[in-house]
Amino acid sequence: MSELFLDEPSVLKVNLLGHPVLRKRAEPVTLEELKDPRFKLFIESMVETMREYNGAGLAAPQVGVSRQVAVIEAQENPRFPGKDNIPLTVLINPEITAFSPDVEEGWEGCLSVRELWGRVKRATGITLKALSMDGKEITVKAEGFQAVVFQHEIDHLYGKLFIDRMEGFETLSFTQEYRRYWQED
Ligand code: NI
């Protein structure tokens, strides 16, 4: 994490659509980086940043670190009313190994595509492998909202944004109108 030297967990700047780091494929985290105490501080800072802006997830490139790391959490999140809670999850070098054949279309937003929402089709279930904080390989299965958020965050690690997954821009909506006309639940 040579890009970041933090003394304590901090709220980080979130890069917006147009920043080149959002379009780069992120590098895997090395085992040495995993052991670096600054890495833990960086993860804590990602969690703080996600909570500060009511994100359901945050990927490292969004805060300018081109590494394969994402944090995910949803607890009665006001940006996603009525959605299932997701326990705090840290994904390091995640790789989706299986997608369910079923897809469902739903609304997505992104802290890097601020104020815009659009409808995206995603697999309703996925299986992924990733590394835990102590460097062990873990397998995670996810369904529903959790599967959608995982797919959205892992896309960030490949330089992809939800708008790239939209089949057309007819549903693209500013937050104000999205909340007024389209938000479900
Ligand atoms: Ni996003």
mmCIF file of C-alpha atoms and ligand atoms in Angstrom:
data_model
loop_
_atom_site.group_PDB
_atom_site.id
_atom_site.type_symbol
_atom_site.label_atom_id
_atom_site.label_comp_id
_atom_site.label_asym_id
_atom_site.label_seq_id
_atom_site.Cartn_x
_atom_site.Cartn_y
_atom_site.Cartn_z
ATOM 1 C CA MET A 1 0.000 0.000 0.000
ATOM 2 C CA SER A 2 2.802 2.356 -0.854
ATOM 3 C CA GLU A 3 0.186 4.778 -2.199
ATOM 4 C CA LEU A 4 -1.149 5.374 1.286
ATOM 5 C CA PHE A 5 0.559 6.291 4.529
ATOM 6 C CA LEU A 6 -2.082 6.648 7.187
ATOM 7 C CA ASP A 7 -1.565 7.116 10.907
ATOM 8 C CA GLU A 8 -5.126 6.255 11.808
ATOM 9 C CA PRO A 9 -8.303 5.114 10.010
ATOM 10 C CA SER A 10 -9.522 8.048 7.934
ATOM 11 C CA VAL A 11 -12.330 8.946 5.556
ATOM 12 C CA LEU A 12 -10.738 8.875 2.110
ATOM 13 C CA LYS A 13 -11.498 10.898 -1.002
ATOM 14 C CA VAL A 14 -13.773 9.024 -3.415
ATOM 15 C CA ASN A 15 -12.791 9.431 -7.067
ATOM 16 C CA LEU A 16 -15.591 10.209 -9.496
ATOM 17 C CA LEU A 17 -16.464 9.025 -13.005
ATOM 18 C CA GLY A 18 -13.747 10.290 -15.332
ATOM 19 C CA HIS A 19 -10.843 9.539 -12.975
ATOM 20 C CA PRO A 20 -8.577 7.128 -14.896
ATOM 21 C CA VAL A 21 -7.986 4.866 -11.870
ATOM 22 C CA LEU A 22 -11.627 3.770 -12.090
ATOM 23 C CA ARG A 23 -10.936 2.324 -15.550
ATOM 24 C CA LYS A 24 -7.752 0.417 -14.704
ATOM 25 C CA ARG A 25 -7.595 -3.277 -13.912
ATOM 26 C CA ALA A 26 -6.460 -3.445 -10.277
ATOM 27 C CA GLU A 27 -3.394 -5.473 -9.256
ATOM 28 C CA PRO A 28 -3.732 -8.401 -6.845
ATOM 29 C CA VAL A 29 -2.703 -7.781 -3.243
ATOM 30 C CA THR A 30 0.569 -9.577 -2.448
ATOM 31 C CA LEU A 31 1.032 -11.677 0.693
ATOM 32 C CA GLU A 32 3.646 -9.143 1.842
ATOM 33 C CA GLU A 33 1.145 -6.324 1.538
ATOM 34 C CA LEU A 34 -1.364 -8.407 3.496
ATOM 35 C CA LYS A 35 1.080 -8.614 6.399
ATOM 36 C CA ASP A 36 1.863 -4.884 6.331
ATOM 37 C CA PRO A 37 0.125 -3.116 9.271
ATOM 38 C CA ARG A 38 -0.658 -0.278 6.860
ATOM 39 C CA PHE A 39 -2.865 -2.668 4.915
ATOM 40 C CA LYS A 40 -5.133 -3.198 7.926
ATOM 41 C CA LEU A 41 -5.264 0.560 8.426
ATOM 42 C CA PHE A 42 -6.179 0.970 4.773
ATOM 43 C CA ILE A 43 -9.023 -1.575 5.077
ATOM 44 C CA GLU A 44 -10.304 0.230 8.186
ATOM 45 C CA SER A 45 -10.200 3.491 6.244
ATOM 46 C CA MET A 46 -12.155 1.933 3.374
ATOM 47 C CA VAL A 47 -14.819 0.793 5.868
ATOM 48 C CA GLU A 48 -14.977 4.289 7.407
ATOM 49 C CA THR A 49 -15.302 5.856 3.967
ATOM 50 C CA MET A 50 -18.060 3.427 2.903
ATOM 51 C CA ARG A 51 -20.015 4.151 6.105
ATOM 52 C CA GLU A 52 -19.481 7.929 5.878
ATOM 53 C CA TYR A 53 -21.139 8.057 2.434
ATOM 54 C CA ASN A 54 -23.713 5.278 3.051
ATOM 55 C CA GLY A 55 -22.220 3.011 0.413
ATOM 56 C CA ALA A 56 -23.170 -0.672 0.429
ATOM 57 C CA GLY A 57 -19.655 -1.359 -0.794
ATOM 58 C CA LEU A 58 -16.413 0.329 -1.769
ATOM 59 C CA ALA A 59 -13.584 -0.878 -3.985
ATOM 60 C CA ALA A 60 -9.964 0.241 -3.523
ATOM 61 C CA PRO A 61 -9.698 1.935 -6.959
ATOM 62 C CA GLN A 62 -12.494 4.279 -5.889
ATOM 63 C CA VAL A 63 -10.129 5.691 -3.257
ATOM 64 C CA GLY A 64 -7.180 5.729 -5.644
ATOM 65 C CA VAL A 65 -5.526 2.425 -4.747
ATOM 66 C CA SER A 66 -5.383 0.112 -7.752
ATOM 67 C CA ARG A 67 -5.461 -3.139 -5.772
ATOM 68 C CA GLN A 68 -7.982 -5.982 -5.742
ATOM 69 C CA VAL A 69 -9.725 -5.134 -2.477
ATOM 70 C CA ALA A 70 -13.364 -4.359 -1.747
ATOM 71 C CA VAL A 71 -15.374 -3.894 1.426
ATOM 72 C CA ILE A 72 -19.103 -4.547 1.586
ATOM 73 C CA GLU A 73 -21.671 -3.866 4.291
ATOM 74 C CA ALA A 74 -25.312 -2.874 4.535
ATOM 75 C CA GLN A 75 -27.057 -2.244 7.866
ATOM 76 C CA GLU A 76 -30.379 -0.403 7.510
ATOM 77 C CA ASN A 77 -28.697 1.691 4.828
ATOM 78 C CA PRO A 78 -30.740 4.820 3.962
ATOM 79 C CA ARG A 79 -29.523 4.694 0.327
ATOM 80 C CA PHE A 80 -30.960 1.177 0.013
ATOM 81 C CA PRO A 81 -34.184 1.080 2.035
ATOM 82 C CA GLY A 82 -35.890 -2.287 2.300
ATOM 83 C CA LYS A 83 -32.815 -4.204 1.161
ATOM 84 C CA ASP A 84 -31.351 -7.124 3.088
ATOM 85 C CA ASN A 85 -28.606 -6.371 5.564
ATOM 86 C CA ILE A 86 -25.154 -7.592 4.583
ATOM 87 C CA PRO A 87 -22.546 -8.288 7.258
ATOM 88 C CA LEU A 88 -19.205 -6.504 6.905
ATOM 89 C CA THR A 89 -17.171 -8.457 4.342
ATOM 90 C CA VAL A 90 -13.632 -7.786 3.111
ATOM 91 C CA LEU A 91 -12.829 -9.304 -0.281
ATOM 92 C CA ILE A 92 -9.145 -9.571 -1.196
ATOM 93 C CA ASN A 93 -8.235 -10.767 -4.703
ATOM 94 C CA PRO A 94 -11.801 -12.008 -5.269
ATOM 95 C CA GLU A 95 -12.662 -14.092 -8.278
ATOM 96 C CA ILE A 96 -16.190 -15.137 -9.188
ATOM 97 C CA THR A 97 -16.125 -18.868 -9.903
ATOM 98 C CA ALA A 98 -19.812 -19.467 -10.642
ATOM 99 C CA PHE A 99 -22.850 -17.439 -11.672
ATOM 100 C CA SER A 100 -26.422 -18.665 -11.279
ATOM 101 C CA PRO A 101 -28.233 -19.027 -14.604
ATOM 102 C CA ASP A 102 -30.976 -16.701 -13.341
ATOM 103 C CA VAL A 103 -30.591 -12.975 -13.786
ATOM 104 C CA GLU A 104 -32.637 -10.178 -12.323
ATOM 105 C CA GLU A 105 -32.762 -6.496 -13.217
ATOM 106 C CA GLY A 106 -32.473 -3.978 -10.399
ATOM 107 C CA TRP A 107 -31.498 -0.393 -9.639
ATOM 108 C CA GLU A 108 -27.867 0.437 -8.909
ATOM 109 C CA GLY A 109 -25.991 3.527 -7.876
ATOM 110 C CA CYS A 110 -22.334 4.121 -7.092
ATOM 111 C CA LEU A 111 -20.346 6.511 -4.903
ATOM 112 C CA SER A 112 -18.177 7.219 -7.974
ATOM 113 C CA VAL A 113 -21.174 7.877 -10.249
ATOM 114 C CA ARG A 114 -22.734 10.202 -7.752
ATOM 115 C CA GLU A 115 -26.414 11.124 -8.051
ATOM 116 C CA LEU A 116 -27.110 8.688 -10.895
ATOM 117 C CA TRP A 117 -29.089 5.463 -10.751
ATOM 118 C CA GLY A 118 -29.844 2.944 -13.460
ATOM 119 C CA ARG A 119 -31.185 -0.532 -14.045
ATOM 120 C CA VAL A 120 -28.688 -3.370 -14.446
ATOM 121 C CA LYS A 121 -29.105 -7.125 -14.952
ATOM 122 C CA ARG A 122 -27.087 -9.300 -12.575
ATOM 123 C CA ALA A 123 -26.895 -12.984 -11.714
ATOM 124 C CA THR A 124 -29.133 -13.706 -8.722
ATOM 125 C CA GLY A 125 -26.463 -15.873 -7.107
ATOM 126 C CA ILE A 126 -22.689 -16.201 -7.281
ATOM 127 C CA THR A 127 -19.850 -18.200 -5.777
ATOM 128 C CA LEU A 128 -16.489 -16.543 -5.347
ATOM 129 C CA LYS A 129 -13.092 -17.295 -3.946
ATOM 130 C CA ALA A 130 -10.975 -14.682 -2.224
ATOM 131 C CA LEU A 131 -8.293 -14.302 0.425
ATOM 132 C CA SER A 132 -9.065 -13.671 4.064
ATOM 133 C CA MET A 133 -7.104 -11.037 6.038
ATOM 134 C CA ASP A 134 -4.710 -13.768 7.156
ATOM 135 C CA GLY A 135 -4.045 -14.890 3.603
ATOM 136 C CA LYS A 136 -6.187 -18.054 3.562
ATOM 137 C CA GLU A 137 -8.319 -18.879 0.553
ATOM 138 C CA ILE A 138 -12.024 -18.640 1.311
ATOM 139 C CA THR A 139 -15.119 -19.508 -0.704
ATOM 140 C CA VAL A 140 -18.177 -17.291 -0.383
ATOM 141 C CA LYS A 141 -21.663 -17.867 -1.758
ATOM 142 C CA ALA A 142 -24.030 -14.930 -2.116
ATOM 143 C CA GLU A 143 -27.605 -14.412 -3.257
ATOM 144 C CA GLY A 144 -29.975 -11.505 -3.800
ATOM 145 C CA PHE A 145 -28.818 -8.011 -2.820
ATOM 146 C CA GLN A 146 -25.520 -9.350 -1.490
ATOM 147 C CA ALA A 147 -24.774 -11.057 -4.832
ATOM 148 C CA VAL A 148 -25.582 -7.815 -6.677
ATOM 149 C CA VAL A 149 -23.295 -5.723 -4.454
ATOM 150 C CA PHE A 150 -20.470 -8.277 -4.750
ATOM 151 C CA GLN A 151 -20.746 -8.237 -8.555
ATOM 152 C CA HIS A 152 -20.803 -4.416 -8.604
ATOM 153 C CA GLU A 153 -17.712 -4.142 -6.375
ATOM 154 C CA ILE A 154 -15.753 -6.854 -8.188
ATOM 155 C CA ASP A 155 -16.513 -5.061 -11.477
ATOM 156 C CA HIS A 156 -14.684 -2.021 -10.029
ATOM 157 C CA LEU A 157 -11.540 -4.178 -9.723
ATOM 158 C CA TYR A 158 -11.677 -4.740 -13.483
ATOM 159 C CA GLY A 159 -12.272 -1.078 -14.335
ATOM 160 C CA LYS A 160 -15.984 -1.584 -14.958
ATOM 161 C CA LEU A 161 -18.815 0.607 -13.681
ATOM 162 C CA PHE A 162 -22.520 -0.198 -13.425
ATOM 163 C CA ILE A 163 -23.303 2.144 -16.317
ATOM 164 C CA ASP A 164 -21.256 -0.168 -18.597
ATOM 165 C CA ARG A 165 -23.679 -2.978 -17.690
ATOM 166 C CA MET A 166 -26.827 -1.029 -18.562
ATOM 167 C CA GLU A 167 -28.512 -2.210 -21.729
ATOM 168 C CA GLY A 168 -29.635 1.330 -22.501
ATOM 169 C CA PHE A 169 -29.707 4.681 -20.761
ATOM 170 C CA GLU A 170 -33.493 5.060 -20.711
ATOM 171 C CA THR A 171 -33.598 4.302 -16.984
ATOM 172 C CA LEU A 172 -30.645 6.525 -16.028
ATOM 173 C CA SER A 173 -32.034 8.817 -13.331
ATOM 174 C CA PHE A 174 -30.811 11.506 -10.977
ATOM 175 C CA THR A 175 -31.282 10.648 -7.293
ATOM 176 C CA GLN A 176 -34.080 13.182 -6.821
ATOM 177 C CA GLU A 177 -36.230 11.747 -9.613
ATOM 178 C CA TYR A 178 -35.184 8.176 -8.863
ATOM 179 C CA ARG A 179 -36.471 8.560 -5.315
ATOM 180 C CA ARG A 180 -39.656 10.262 -6.480
ATOM 181 C CA TYR A 181 -40.634 7.941 -9.323
ATOM 182 C CA TRP A 182 -38.714 4.707 -9.282
ATOM 183 C CA GLN A 183 -37.368 3.625 -5.934
ATOM 184 C CA GLU A 184 -39.006 0.395 -4.848
ATOM 185 C CA ASP A 185 -39.741 -0.780 -1.304
HETATM 186 NI NI NI B 1 -19.571 1.482 -7.239
#
